[in-house]
XYZ file of C-alpha atoms in Angstrom:
244
model
C 0.000 0.000 0.000
C 1.282 3.427 -0.907
C 2.167 5.687 1.996
C 0.249 8.916 2.554
C 3.341 10.911 1.619
C 3.674 9.046 -1.666
C -0.019 9.432 -2.477
C 0.083 13.125 -1.612
C 2.970 13.682 -4.024
C 1.058 11.846 -6.739
C -2.103 13.859 -6.094
C -0.226 17.147 -6.329
C 1.506 16.037 -9.523
C -1.770 14.980 -11.171
C -3.449 18.264 -10.207
C -0.549 20.349 -11.507
C -1.032 18.629 -14.882
C -4.823 19.094 -14.709
C -5.284 15.301 -14.736
C -8.376 15.668 -12.581
C -9.684 12.089 -12.734
C -6.342 10.678 -11.582
C -6.046 13.385 -8.932
C -9.527 12.539 -7.625
C -8.779 8.818 -7.383
C -5.492 9.470 -5.605
C -7.072 11.832 -3.087
C -9.811 9.290 -2.452
C -7.100 6.731 -1.656
C -5.643 9.183 0.837
C -9.045 9.638 2.453
C -9.540 5.870 2.645
C -6.481 5.770 4.910
C -7.200 9.051 6.703
C -10.850 10.178 6.344
C -10.206 13.517 8.077
C -7.144 14.489 6.072
C -7.875 18.182 5.447
C -5.282 18.611 2.697
C -6.702 15.635 0.813
C -10.237 16.963 1.203
C -9.226 20.410 -0.069
C -7.544 18.927 -3.121
C -10.535 16.655 -3.760
C -13.011 19.524 -3.595
C -10.878 21.583 -5.933
C -10.714 18.729 -8.446
C -14.495 18.334 -8.369
C -14.915 22.055 -9.059
C -12.631 21.806 -12.069
C -14.643 18.827 -13.304
C -17.854 20.827 -12.940
C -19.169 18.434 -10.270
C -20.565 21.091 -7.936
C -22.711 18.725 -5.841
C -19.741 16.586 -4.865
C -17.640 19.703 -4.328
C -20.310 21.041 -1.939
C -20.257 17.785 0.017
C -16.484 17.892 0.346
C -16.270 21.557 1.370
C -19.123 21.088 3.842
C -17.163 18.257 5.478
C -14.044 20.440 5.598
C -15.980 23.157 7.423
C -17.312 20.591 9.885
C -13.699 19.695 10.691
C -12.373 23.251 10.467
C -15.135 25.900 10.730
C -12.653 28.724 10.145
C -11.221 27.444 6.857
C -11.590 30.493 4.588
C -10.630 28.557 1.458
C -13.428 26.037 2.005
C -15.917 28.847 2.605
C -14.961 30.570 -0.652
C -15.165 27.434 -2.759
C -18.362 26.227 -1.096
C -19.991 29.509 -2.087
C -18.667 29.060 -5.621
C -20.007 25.502 -5.803
C -23.426 26.525 -4.470
C -23.643 29.342 -7.015
C -23.570 26.670 -9.753
C -20.670 28.450 -11.406
C -17.837 26.264 -12.580
C -14.121 26.787 -12.846
C -13.856 23.825 -15.213
C -11.571 24.684 -18.067
C -10.436 27.954 -16.537
C -6.868 26.685 -16.504
C -5.569 25.402 -19.805
C -1.882 24.698 -19.410
C 0.215 25.377 -22.471
C 4.005 25.606 -22.336
C 3.803 28.412 -24.897
C 2.360 30.578 -22.125
C 5.875 30.766 -20.706
C 7.727 31.977 -23.804
C 10.178 34.681 -22.795
C 10.018 38.071 -24.501
C 12.976 40.379 -23.813
C 11.910 43.313 -21.656
C 8.317 42.122 -21.415
C 8.371 38.953 -19.306
C 9.781 37.866 -15.966
C 9.701 34.696 -13.861
C 9.614 35.583 -10.175
C 9.881 33.443 -7.044
C 7.317 34.506 -4.461
C 8.093 35.467 -0.877
C 5.660 35.650 2.071
C 4.164 32.383 0.858
C 0.679 31.162 1.645
C 0.241 28.063 3.783
C 1.220 24.703 2.332
C -2.433 23.639 2.485
C -3.245 26.398 -0.003
C -0.287 25.978 -2.332
C -0.511 22.219 -2.688
C -3.798 22.323 -4.596
C -2.848 25.208 -6.912
C -2.335 23.978 -10.487
C 0.296 25.238 -12.882
C -1.104 27.775 -15.329
C -3.761 29.254 -13.046
C -4.226 32.988 -13.735
C -3.552 35.523 -10.996
C -3.699 39.241 -10.364
C -1.176 41.678 -8.907
C -2.429 43.679 -5.940
C -0.294 46.664 -4.962
C 0.218 47.056 -1.208
C 2.173 49.685 0.703
C 5.528 47.909 0.526
C 5.098 44.962 -1.839
C 2.794 43.412 -4.420
C 0.610 40.440 -3.499
C -0.187 37.689 -5.995
C -3.781 36.474 -5.727
C -5.616 33.900 -7.816
C -8.754 34.930 -9.659
C -10.650 32.902 -7.043
C -9.305 35.218 -4.341
C -6.615 32.969 -2.845
C -3.446 34.679 -1.657
C -0.329 32.856 -2.911
C 2.532 35.114 -1.886
C 4.248 38.405 -2.639
C 6.734 39.515 -5.266
C 10.276 40.195 -4.031
C 10.675 43.677 -2.583
C 12.886 45.039 -5.381
C 10.560 43.771 -8.114
C 7.527 45.021 -6.181
C 9.100 48.479 -6.038
C 9.664 48.568 -9.788
C 6.275 47.192 -10.797
C 4.381 49.393 -8.347
C 5.697 52.452 -10.195
C 4.812 50.956 -13.572
C 1.337 49.777 -12.554
C 0.478 53.093 -10.932
C 1.716 54.739 -14.119
C -0.765 52.750 -16.200
C 1.048 49.571 -17.281
C -0.926 46.307 -17.197
C 0.299 42.733 -16.696
C -0.867 39.137 -16.859
C 0.311 36.655 -14.222
C 0.145 32.853 -14.207
C 1.590 30.234 -11.882
C 4.657 28.627 -13.456
C 5.699 26.153 -10.754
C 4.355 25.353 -7.325
C 4.879 23.024 -4.381
C 4.023 23.176 -0.701
C 7.004 25.439 0.019
C 7.733 27.158 -3.279
C 5.884 29.120 -5.947
C 7.026 30.941 -9.071
C 4.892 33.078 -11.358
C 5.325 34.208 -14.940
C 4.620 37.919 -15.412
C 4.002 39.394 -18.841
C 3.608 43.034 -19.784
C 0.321 43.472 -21.665
C 0.213 47.222 -22.207
C 2.672 50.033 -21.592
C 1.474 53.501 -20.614
C 2.594 56.607 -22.447
C 4.463 57.651 -19.302
C 6.737 54.617 -19.555
C 6.548 54.134 -23.312
C 10.319 53.759 -23.592
C 10.857 51.948 -20.285
C 10.894 48.143 -20.491
C 9.262 46.435 -17.537
C 12.066 43.897 -17.260
C 15.322 45.118 -18.862
C 17.333 42.187 -20.207
C 20.350 43.090 -18.086
C 18.428 43.644 -14.899
C 18.345 40.020 -13.788
C 21.503 38.690 -15.377
C 24.837 40.057 -14.138
C 24.927 42.671 -11.415
C 21.190 42.623 -10.668
C 21.217 45.028 -7.748
C 23.117 47.683 -9.679
C 20.839 47.535 -12.716
C 17.714 47.453 -10.585
C 18.872 50.595 -8.769
C 19.326 52.400 -12.078
C 15.852 51.344 -13.231
C 14.266 52.458 -9.967
C 16.040 55.816 -10.191
C 14.801 56.239 -13.758
C 11.222 55.446 -12.729
C 11.429 57.890 -9.822
C 12.656 60.577 -12.187
C 9.865 59.927 -14.682
C 7.127 59.817 -12.063
C 8.482 62.773 -10.128
C 7.966 60.912 -6.861
C 11.008 59.922 -4.848
C 9.482 60.365 -1.390
C 8.810 57.537 1.050
C 11.050 55.107 -0.849
C 13.681 54.970 1.867
C 10.955 54.270 4.428
C 9.830 51.166 2.558
C 13.089 49.340 3.196
C 12.795 49.889 6.951
C 9.857 47.530 7.358
C 10.071 43.821 6.802
C 7.024 42.012 5.386
C 6.634 40.134 8.648
C 6.001 43.415 10.478
C 2.685 43.855 8.678
C 1.084 40.496 7.981
C -2.349 42.061 7.565
C -1.181 43.945 4.484
C -1.568 41.117 2.030
């Protein structure tokens, strides 16, 4: 008999490939061994939602809330399942989504990660949004789940660009219980930053800190706002967990 750890790894792998039937069967095997396994139940409910099986999803999320009444993820997805809306087909993984375009794309490793119970049921290719906070940018799925935050230096750069009118698409590129990377692509560039690439080709190759400083200085000059920037480095993300 497969161990729970082995089955969990299989379930995560199947879900990341959107192989929902296999993921469902594997999670059911986990629940046969441990009927109150919350991680397995969360993954199972998520798979049912993707399959468009709202009734079964409702049953699973209701059981989760019986075990953990404060589980916000279960509450969100139970509401979605009851509304008869489906997320089936909302994630169509295609490796071409991750084609690099000089100056327009960036793969970023997230900091301030969400709990493992959240990350382990997130599939590759799921679309996300960037939410600007006071000192960083949060990455949130379209279903409202917080995944993590962009690194501070990248958050600083993109905050200027987003506030200036640039727009971006974001999708999950890789994910595990303790790691998540996203692929960011510039969609439109505002007139303010018409000649400023979002991700200069040299910025993240050799001498990243030096090039990033030059880009930040350029953005400050263009926006005419250089105040408060030194204050942002004084606060660590952990000092303000509510600002997600």
